[in-house]
mmCIF file with all atom_site columns, C-alpha atoms in Angstrom:
data_model
loop_
_atom_site.group_PDB
_atom_site.id
_atom_site.type_symbol
_atom_site.label_atom_id
_atom_site.label_alt_id
_atom_site.label_comp_id
_atom_site.label_asym_id
_atom_site.label_entity_id
_atom_site.label_seq_id
_atom_site.pdbx_PDB_ins_code
_atom_site.Cartn_x
_atom_site.Cartn_y
_atom_site.Cartn_z
_atom_site.occupancy
_atom_site.B_iso_or_equiv
_atom_site.pdbx_formal_charge
_atom_site.auth_seq_id
_atom_site.auth_comp_id
_atom_site.auth_asym_id
_atom_site.auth_atom_id
_atom_site.pdbx_PDB_model_num
ATOM 1   C CA . MET H 1 1   ? 0.152   0.003  0.320   1.00 0.00 ? 1   MET H CA 1
ATOM 2   C CA . LYS H 1 2   ? 2.758   2.673  1.056   1.00 0.00 ? 2   LYS H CA 1
ATOM 3   C CA . ARG H 1 3   ? 4.194   2.141  -3.080  1.00 0.00 ? 3   ARG H CA 1
ATOM 4   C CA . PHE H 1 4   ? 1.117   2.712  -4.431  1.00 0.00 ? 4   PHE H CA 1
ATOM 5   C CA . PRO H 1 5   ? 1.484   6.721  -3.206  1.00 0.00 ? 5   PRO H CA 1
ATOM 6   C CA . VAL H 1 6   ? 5.014   7.083  -4.219  1.00 0.00 ? 6   VAL H CA 1
ATOM 7   C CA . VAL H 1 7   ? 4.676   5.655  -8.099  1.00 0.00 ? 7   VAL H CA 1
ATOM 8   C CA . GLY H 1 8   ? 1.688   7.687  -7.339  1.00 0.00 ? 8   GLY H CA 1
ATOM 9   C CA . VAL H 1 9   ? 3.867   10.274 -7.056  1.00 0.00 ? 9   VAL H CA 1
ATOM 10  C CA . LEU H 1 10  ? 6.793   9.707  -8.975  1.00 0.00 ? 10  LEU H CA 1
ATOM 11  C CA . CYS H 1 11  ? 4.191   9.381  -12.596 1.00 0.00 ? 11  CYS H CA 1
ATOM 12  C CA . LEU H 1 12  ? 3.480   13.253 -11.865 1.00 0.00 ? 12  LEU H CA 1
ATOM 13  C CA . SER H 1 13  ? 6.945   13.940 -11.619 1.00 0.00 ? 13  SER H CA 1
ATOM 14  C CA . ALA H 1 14  ? 7.431   12.326 -14.508 1.00 0.00 ? 14  ALA H CA 1
ATOM 15  C CA . VAL H 1 15  ? 5.220   14.338 -16.828 1.00 0.00 ? 15  VAL H CA 1
ATOM 16  C CA . PHE H 1 16  ? 6.122   17.812 -15.258 1.00 0.00 ? 16  PHE H CA 1
ATOM 17  C CA . GLY H 1 17  ? 9.581   16.822 -15.932 1.00 0.00 ? 17  GLY H CA 1
ATOM 18  C CA . LEU H 1 18  ? 8.724   15.878 -19.407 1.00 0.00 ? 18  LEU H CA 1
ATOM 19  C CA . SER H 1 19  ? 6.909   18.703 -19.780 1.00 0.00 ? 19  SER H CA 1
ATOM 20  C CA . ALA H 1 20  ? 9.478   21.049 -17.069 1.00 0.00 ? 20  ALA H CA 1
ATOM 21  C CA . CYS H 1 21  ? 11.855  19.784 -21.017 1.00 0.00 ? 21  CYS H CA 1
ATOM 22  C CA . SER H 1 22  ? 11.481  21.977 -24.293 1.00 0.00 ? 22  SER H CA 1
ATOM 23  C CA . ASP H 1 23  ? 12.889  21.480 -27.265 1.00 0.00 ? 23  ASP H CA 1
ATOM 24  C CA . ASP H 1 24  ? 12.243  21.627 -30.973 1.00 0.00 ? 24  ASP H CA 1
ATOM 25  C CA . SER H 1 25  ? 9.879   19.283 -32.278 1.00 0.00 ? 25  SER H CA 1
ATOM 26  C CA . SER H 1 26  ? 6.704   18.690 -30.870 1.00 0.00 ? 26  SER H CA 1
ATOM 27  C CA . SER H 1 27  ? 5.951   15.997 -27.611 1.00 0.00 ? 27  SER H CA 1
ATOM 28  C CA . PRO H 1 28  ? 3.320   13.214 -27.841 1.00 0.00 ? 28  PRO H CA 1
ATOM 29  C CA . ALA H 1 29  ? 0.766   16.012 -26.157 1.00 0.00 ? 29  ALA H CA 1
ATOM 30  C CA . GLU H 1 30  ? 1.157   18.677 -28.165 1.00 0.00 ? 30  GLU H CA 1
ATOM 31  C CA . GLU H 1 31  ? 0.739   15.507 -31.079 1.00 0.00 ? 31  GLU H CA 1
ATOM 32  C CA . ALA H 1 32  ? -2.689  14.994 -29.702 1.00 0.00 ? 32  ALA H CA 1
ATOM 33  C CA . THR H 1 33  ? -4.122  18.106 -29.622 1.00 0.00 ? 33  THR H CA 1
ATOM 34  C CA . GLU H 1 34  ? -3.300  18.245 -32.462 1.00 0.00 ? 34  GLU H CA 1
ATOM 35  C CA . ALA H 1 35  ? -4.278  15.445 -33.953 1.00 0.00 ? 35  ALA H CA 1
ATOM 36  C CA . ALA H 1 36  ? -7.779  16.730 -32.312 1.00 0.00 ? 36  ALA H CA 1
ATOM 37  C CA . ALA H 1 37  ? -7.656  19.792 -33.371 1.00 0.00 ? 37  ALA H CA 1
ATOM 38  C CA . ASP H 1 38  ? -6.943  18.300 -36.753 1.00 0.00 ? 38  ASP H CA 1
ATOM 39  C CA . LEU H 1 39  ? -10.313 15.827 -36.026 1.00 0.00 ? 39  LEU H CA 1
ATOM 40  C CA . CYS H 1 40  ? -12.549 18.453 -35.059 1.00 0.00 ? 40  CYS H CA 1
ATOM 41  C CA . THR H 1 41  ? -11.663 20.964 -38.025 1.00 0.00 ? 41  THR H CA 1
ATOM 42  C CA . ASP H 1 42  ? -12.877 17.270 -40.270 1.00 0.00 ? 42  ASP H CA 1
ATOM 43  C CA . LEU H 1 43  ? -15.979 16.604 -38.084 1.00 0.00 ? 43  LEU H CA 1
ATOM 44  C CA . ASN H 1 44  ? -17.006 20.142 -38.948 1.00 0.00 ? 44  ASN H CA 1
ATOM 45  C CA . ALA H 1 45  ? -16.385 20.080 -42.153 1.00 0.00 ? 45  ALA H CA 1
ATOM 46  C CA . LEU H 1 46  ? -18.046 16.975 -42.532 1.00 0.00 ? 46  LEU H CA 1
ATOM 47  C CA . LYS H 1 47  ? -20.981 18.349 -40.873 1.00 0.00 ? 47  LYS H CA 1
ATOM 48  C CA . ALA H 1 48  ? -21.343 20.737 -42.949 1.00 0.00 ? 48  ALA H CA 1
ATOM 49  C CA . ASP H 1 49  ? -21.036 19.335 -46.752 1.00 0.00 ? 49  ASP H CA 1
ATOM 50  C CA . ASN H 1 50  ? -23.204 17.201 -45.295 1.00 0.00 ? 50  ASN H CA 1
ATOM 51  C CA . ALA H 1 51  ? -25.888 20.230 -44.378 1.00 0.00 ? 51  ALA H CA 1
ATOM 52  C CA . LYS H 1 52  ? -24.671 20.903 -47.802 1.00 0.00 ? 52  LYS H CA 1
ATOM 53  C CA . LEU H 1 53  ? -25.443 17.791 -49.741 1.00 0.00 ? 53  LEU H CA 1
ATOM 54  C CA . LYS H 1 54  ? -28.642 17.485 -47.761 1.00 0.00 ? 54  LYS H CA 1
ATOM 55  C CA . ALA H 1 55  ? -29.232 21.206 -48.961 1.00 0.00 ? 55  ALA H CA 1
ATOM 56  C CA . LEU H 1 56  ? -29.859 20.347 -52.460 1.00 0.00 ? 56  LEU H CA 1
ATOM 57  C CA . ASN H 1 57  ? -33.679 21.204 -54.246 1.00 0.00 ? 57  ASN H CA 1
ATOM 58  C CA . PRO H 1 58  ? -33.962 17.625 -55.171 1.00 0.00 ? 58  PRO H CA 1
ATOM 59  C CA . ALA H 1 59  ? -35.997 19.819 -57.893 1.00 0.00 ? 59  ALA H CA 1
ATOM 60  C CA . VAL H 1 60  ? -33.268 21.428 -59.987 1.00 0.00 ? 60  VAL H CA 1
ATOM 61  C CA . ALA H 1 61  ? -30.351 19.603 -58.626 1.00 0.00 ? 61  ALA H CA 1
ATOM 62  C CA . THR H 1 62  ? -28.386 18.256 -61.858 1.00 0.00 ? 62  THR H CA 1
ATOM 63  C CA . LYS H 1 63  ? -26.411 14.885 -60.772 1.00 0.00 ? 63  LYS H CA 1
ATOM 64  C CA . ASP H 1 64  ? -23.176 16.369 -61.394 1.00 0.00 ? 64  ASP H CA 1
ATOM 65  C CA . GLN H 1 65  ? -24.172 18.928 -58.404 1.00 0.00 ? 65  GLN H CA 1
ATOM 66  C CA . ILE H 1 66  ? -24.917 15.745 -56.155 1.00 0.00 ? 66  ILE H CA 1
ATOM 67  C CA . LYS H 1 67  ? -22.041 14.504 -57.319 1.00 0.00 ? 67  LYS H CA 1
ATOM 68  C CA . GLU H 1 68  ? -19.916 16.985 -56.265 1.00 0.00 ? 68  GLU H CA 1
ATOM 69  C CA . ALA H 1 69  ? -21.433 17.271 -52.446 1.00 0.00 ? 69  ALA H CA 1
ATOM 70  C CA . TYR H 1 70  ? -21.441 12.986 -51.909 1.00 0.00 ? 70  TYR H CA 1
ATOM 71  C CA . ASP H 1 71  ? -17.823 14.053 -53.120 1.00 0.00 ? 71  ASP H CA 1
ATOM 72  C CA . ALA H 1 72  ? -16.871 16.168 -50.653 1.00 0.00 ? 72  ALA H CA 1
ATOM 73  C CA . VAL H 1 73  ? -18.815 14.249 -47.895 1.00 0.00 ? 73  VAL H CA 1
ATOM 74  C CA . GLN H 1 74  ? -16.750 10.895 -49.378 1.00 0.00 ? 74  GLN H CA 1
ATOM 75  C CA . GLN H 1 75  ? -12.780 13.498 -48.719 1.00 0.00 ? 75  GLN H CA 1
ATOM 76  C CA . ASP H 1 76  ? -14.399 15.090 -45.665 1.00 0.00 ? 76  ASP H CA 1
ATOM 77  C CA . TRP H 1 77  ? -15.228 10.806 -44.345 1.00 0.00 ? 77  TRP H CA 1
ATOM 78  C CA . ALA H 1 78  ? -11.748 9.351  -45.704 1.00 0.00 ? 78  ALA H CA 1
ATOM 79  C CA . ASP H 1 79  ? -9.970  12.855 -43.821 1.00 0.00 ? 79  ASP H CA 1
ATOM 80  C CA . VAL H 1 80  ? -11.623 12.065 -40.509 1.00 0.00 ? 80  VAL H CA 1
ATOM 81  C CA . LYS H 1 81  ? -10.726 8.092  -40.239 1.00 0.00 ? 81  LYS H CA 1
ATOM 82  C CA . GLU H 1 82  ? -7.306  9.153  -40.902 1.00 0.00 ? 82  GLU H CA 1
ATOM 83  C CA . ASN H 1 83  ? -7.457  11.888 -37.739 1.00 0.00 ? 83  ASN H CA 1
ATOM 84  C CA . ALA H 1 84  ? -8.798  9.987  -35.672 1.00 0.00 ? 84  ALA H CA 1
ATOM 85  C CA . SER H 1 85  ? -6.537  6.837  -36.210 1.00 0.00 ? 85  SER H CA 1
ATOM 86  C CA . LYS H 1 86  ? -3.336  9.954  -35.280 1.00 0.00 ? 86  LYS H CA 1
ATOM 87  C CA . LEU H 1 87  ? -5.254  10.507 -32.457 1.00 0.00 ? 87  LEU H CA 1
ATOM 88  C CA . LYS H 1 88  ? -5.443  7.745  -30.750 1.00 0.00 ? 88  LYS H CA 1
ATOM 89  C CA . ASP H 1 89  ? -1.908  6.880  -32.194 1.00 0.00 ? 89  ASP H CA 1
ATOM 90  C CA . ALA H 1 90  ? -1.225  10.405 -30.199 1.00 0.00 ? 90  ALA H CA 1
ATOM 91  C CA . GLU H 1 91  ? -2.458  10.190 -27.160 1.00 0.00 ? 91  GLU H CA 1
ATOM 92  C CA . ARG H 1 92  ? -1.202  6.302  -26.469 1.00 0.00 ? 92  ARG H CA 1
ATOM 93  C CA . GLU H 1 93  ? 2.139   7.914  -27.201 1.00 0.00 ? 93  GLU H CA 1
ATOM 94  C CA . ALA H 1 94  ? 1.923   10.514 -24.690 1.00 0.00 ? 94  ALA H CA 1
ATOM 95  C CA . VAL H 1 95  ? 0.509   8.262  -22.257 1.00 0.00 ? 95  VAL H CA 1
ATOM 96  C CA . GLN H 1 96  ? 3.451   6.300  -22.549 1.00 0.00 ? 96  GLN H CA 1
ATOM 97  C CA . SER H 1 97  ? 5.647   8.415  -22.862 1.00 0.00 ? 97  SER H CA 1
ATOM 98  C CA . ALA H 1 98  ? 4.719   9.841  -19.966 1.00 0.00 ? 98  ALA H CA 1
ATOM 99  C CA . ALA H 1 99  ? 4.847   6.653  -18.211 1.00 0.00 ? 99  ALA H CA 1
ATOM 100 C CA . GLU H 1 100 ? 8.184   5.831  -19.410 1.00 0.00 ? 100 GLU H CA 1
ATOM 101 C CA . GLY H 1 101 ? 9.248   9.479  -18.255 1.00 0.00 ? 101 GLY H CA 1
ATOM 102 C CA . LEU H 1 102 ? 7.925   8.221  -14.732 1.00 0.00 ? 102 LEU H CA 1
ATOM 103 C CA . LYS H 1 103 ? 9.953   5.586  -14.551 1.00 0.00 ? 103 LYS H CA 1
ATOM 104 C CA . LYS H 1 104 ? 12.977  7.369  -15.643 1.00 0.00 ? 104 LYS H CA 1
ATOM 105 C CA . GLY H 1 105 ? 12.788  9.368  -13.080 1.00 0.00 ? 105 GLY H CA 1
ATOM 106 C CA . TYR H 1 106 ? 12.316  6.929  -11.002 1.00 0.00 ? 106 TYR H CA 1
ATOM 107 C CA . GLU H 1 107 ? 15.285  4.763  -11.758 1.00 0.00 ? 107 GLU H CA 1
ATOM 108 C CA . ASP H 1 108 ? 17.595  7.388  -11.757 1.00 0.00 ? 108 ASP H CA 1
ATOM 109 C CA . LEU H 1 109 ? 16.358  8.739  -8.142  1.00 0.00 ? 109 LEU H CA 1
ATOM 110 C CA . PRO H 1 110 ? 20.311  8.079  -5.936  1.00 0.00 ? 110 PRO H CA 1
ATOM 111 C CA . GLY H 1 111 ? 19.513  5.310  -2.958  1.00 0.00 ? 111 GLY H CA 1
ATOM 112 C CA . ASP H 1 112 ? 19.322  7.392  0.163   1.00 0.00 ? 112 ASP H CA 1
ATOM 113 C CA . THR H 1 113 ? 16.173  9.818  -1.673  1.00 0.00 ? 113 THR H CA 1
ATOM 114 C CA . THR H 1 114 ? 13.430  9.691  1.649   1.00 0.00 ? 114 THR H CA 1
ATOM 115 C CA . GLY H 1 115 ? 10.455  10.006 0.679   1.00 0.00 ? 115 GLY H CA 1
ATOM 116 C CA . ARG H 1 116 ? 9.594   13.297 0.431   1.00 0.00 ? 116 ARG H CA 1
ATOM 117 C CA . ASP H 1 117 ? 12.612  14.225 -1.187  1.00 0.00 ? 117 ASP H CA 1
ATOM 118 C CA . ALA H 1 118 ? 11.017  11.507 -4.445  1.00 0.00 ? 118 ALA H CA 1
ATOM 119 C CA . LEU H 1 119 ? 7.912   12.603 -4.372  1.00 0.00 ? 119 LEU H CA 1
ATOM 120 C CA . THR H 1 120 ? 8.534   16.758 -4.780  1.00 0.00 ? 120 THR H CA 1
ATOM 121 C CA . GLN H 1 121 ? 11.423  15.221 -7.363  1.00 0.00 ? 121 GLN H CA 1
ATOM 122 C CA . LEU H 1 122 ? 9.082   13.076 -9.378  1.00 0.00 ? 122 LEU H CA 1
ATOM 123 C CA . GLN H 1 123 ? 6.250   15.082 -9.744  1.00 0.00 ? 123 GLN H CA 1
ATOM 124 C CA . PRO H 1 124 ? 6.534   16.669 -12.877 1.00 0.00 ? 124 PRO H CA 1
ATOM 125 C CA . GLN H 1 125 ? 6.209   13.643 -14.244 1.00 0.00 ? 125 GLN H CA 1
ATOM 126 C CA . ILE H 1 126 ? 3.686   12.540 -11.822 1.00 0.00 ? 126 ILE H CA 1
ATOM 127 C CA . GLN H 1 127 ? 2.075   15.651 -13.610 1.00 0.00 ? 127 GLN H CA 1
ATOM 128 C CA . SER H 1 128 ? 2.509   14.929 -16.950 1.00 0.00 ? 128 SER H CA 1
ATOM 129 C CA . LEU H 1 129 ? 1.375   10.991 -16.570 1.00 0.00 ? 129 LEU H CA 1
ATOM 130 C CA . ASP H 1 130 ? -2.164  12.248 -15.179 1.00 0.00 ? 130 ASP H CA 1
ATOM 131 C CA . GLN H 1 131 ? -2.906  15.221 -18.109 1.00 0.00 ? 131 GLN H CA 1
ATOM 132 C CA . ALA H 1 132 ? -1.579  12.949 -20.246 1.00 0.00 ? 132 ALA H CA 1
ATOM 133 C CA . ALA H 1 133 ? -4.042  10.062 -19.240 1.00 0.00 ? 133 ALA H CA 1
ATOM 134 C CA . THR H 1 134 ? -6.815  12.550 -18.461 1.00 0.00 ? 134 THR H CA 1
ATOM 135 C CA . ALA H 1 135 ? -6.578  13.667 -22.411 1.00 0.00 ? 135 ALA H CA 1
ATOM 136 C CA . ALA H 1 136 ? -6.716  9.961  -23.713 1.00 0.00 ? 136 ALA H CA 1
ATOM 137 C CA . ALA H 1 137 ? -9.311  9.109  -21.248 1.00 0.00 ? 137 ALA H CA 1
ATOM 138 C CA . SER H 1 138 ? -11.874 12.280 -21.930 1.00 0.00 ? 138 SER H CA 1
ATOM 139 C CA . GLY H 1 139 ? -13.519 12.994 -25.384 1.00 0.00 ? 139 GLY H CA 1
ATOM 140 C CA . LEU H 1 140 ? -13.293 15.877 -28.113 1.00 0.00 ? 140 LEU H CA 1
ATOM 141 C CA . LYS H 1 141 ? -14.373 19.080 -26.954 1.00 0.00 ? 141 LYS H CA 1
ATOM 142 C CA . CYS H 1 142 ? -15.015 19.826 -30.087 1.00 0.00 ? 142 CYS H CA 1
#
């Protein structure tokens, strides 16, 4: 039972540590956020193009107009499927990266580290993992 709080703290610290480090490449969490934004954009385009198809007047719409609107909907659907997959991959990578960061942070603790010091040092990793897991678990909010 005593290991659970230490592991939790270690996880949070790993998250903070990873978020504190920055470079020019995007982090898995940033990629997940970008994929979610892309998916929201694609879903909005799908809804808009489907509305255009639905709004066509059957009395005057040509077959070419219907095909054009249909093709737009199909392209939007393909984009939705692609970005939904990217989002799942990015969320998985973000959680994996955060969990590995916590593991590394914990393993790098000196053997004589007190519980208090361990929790303090691992706070960034623990927070990062919490954020990544929460983001992966929550639904899109477009």
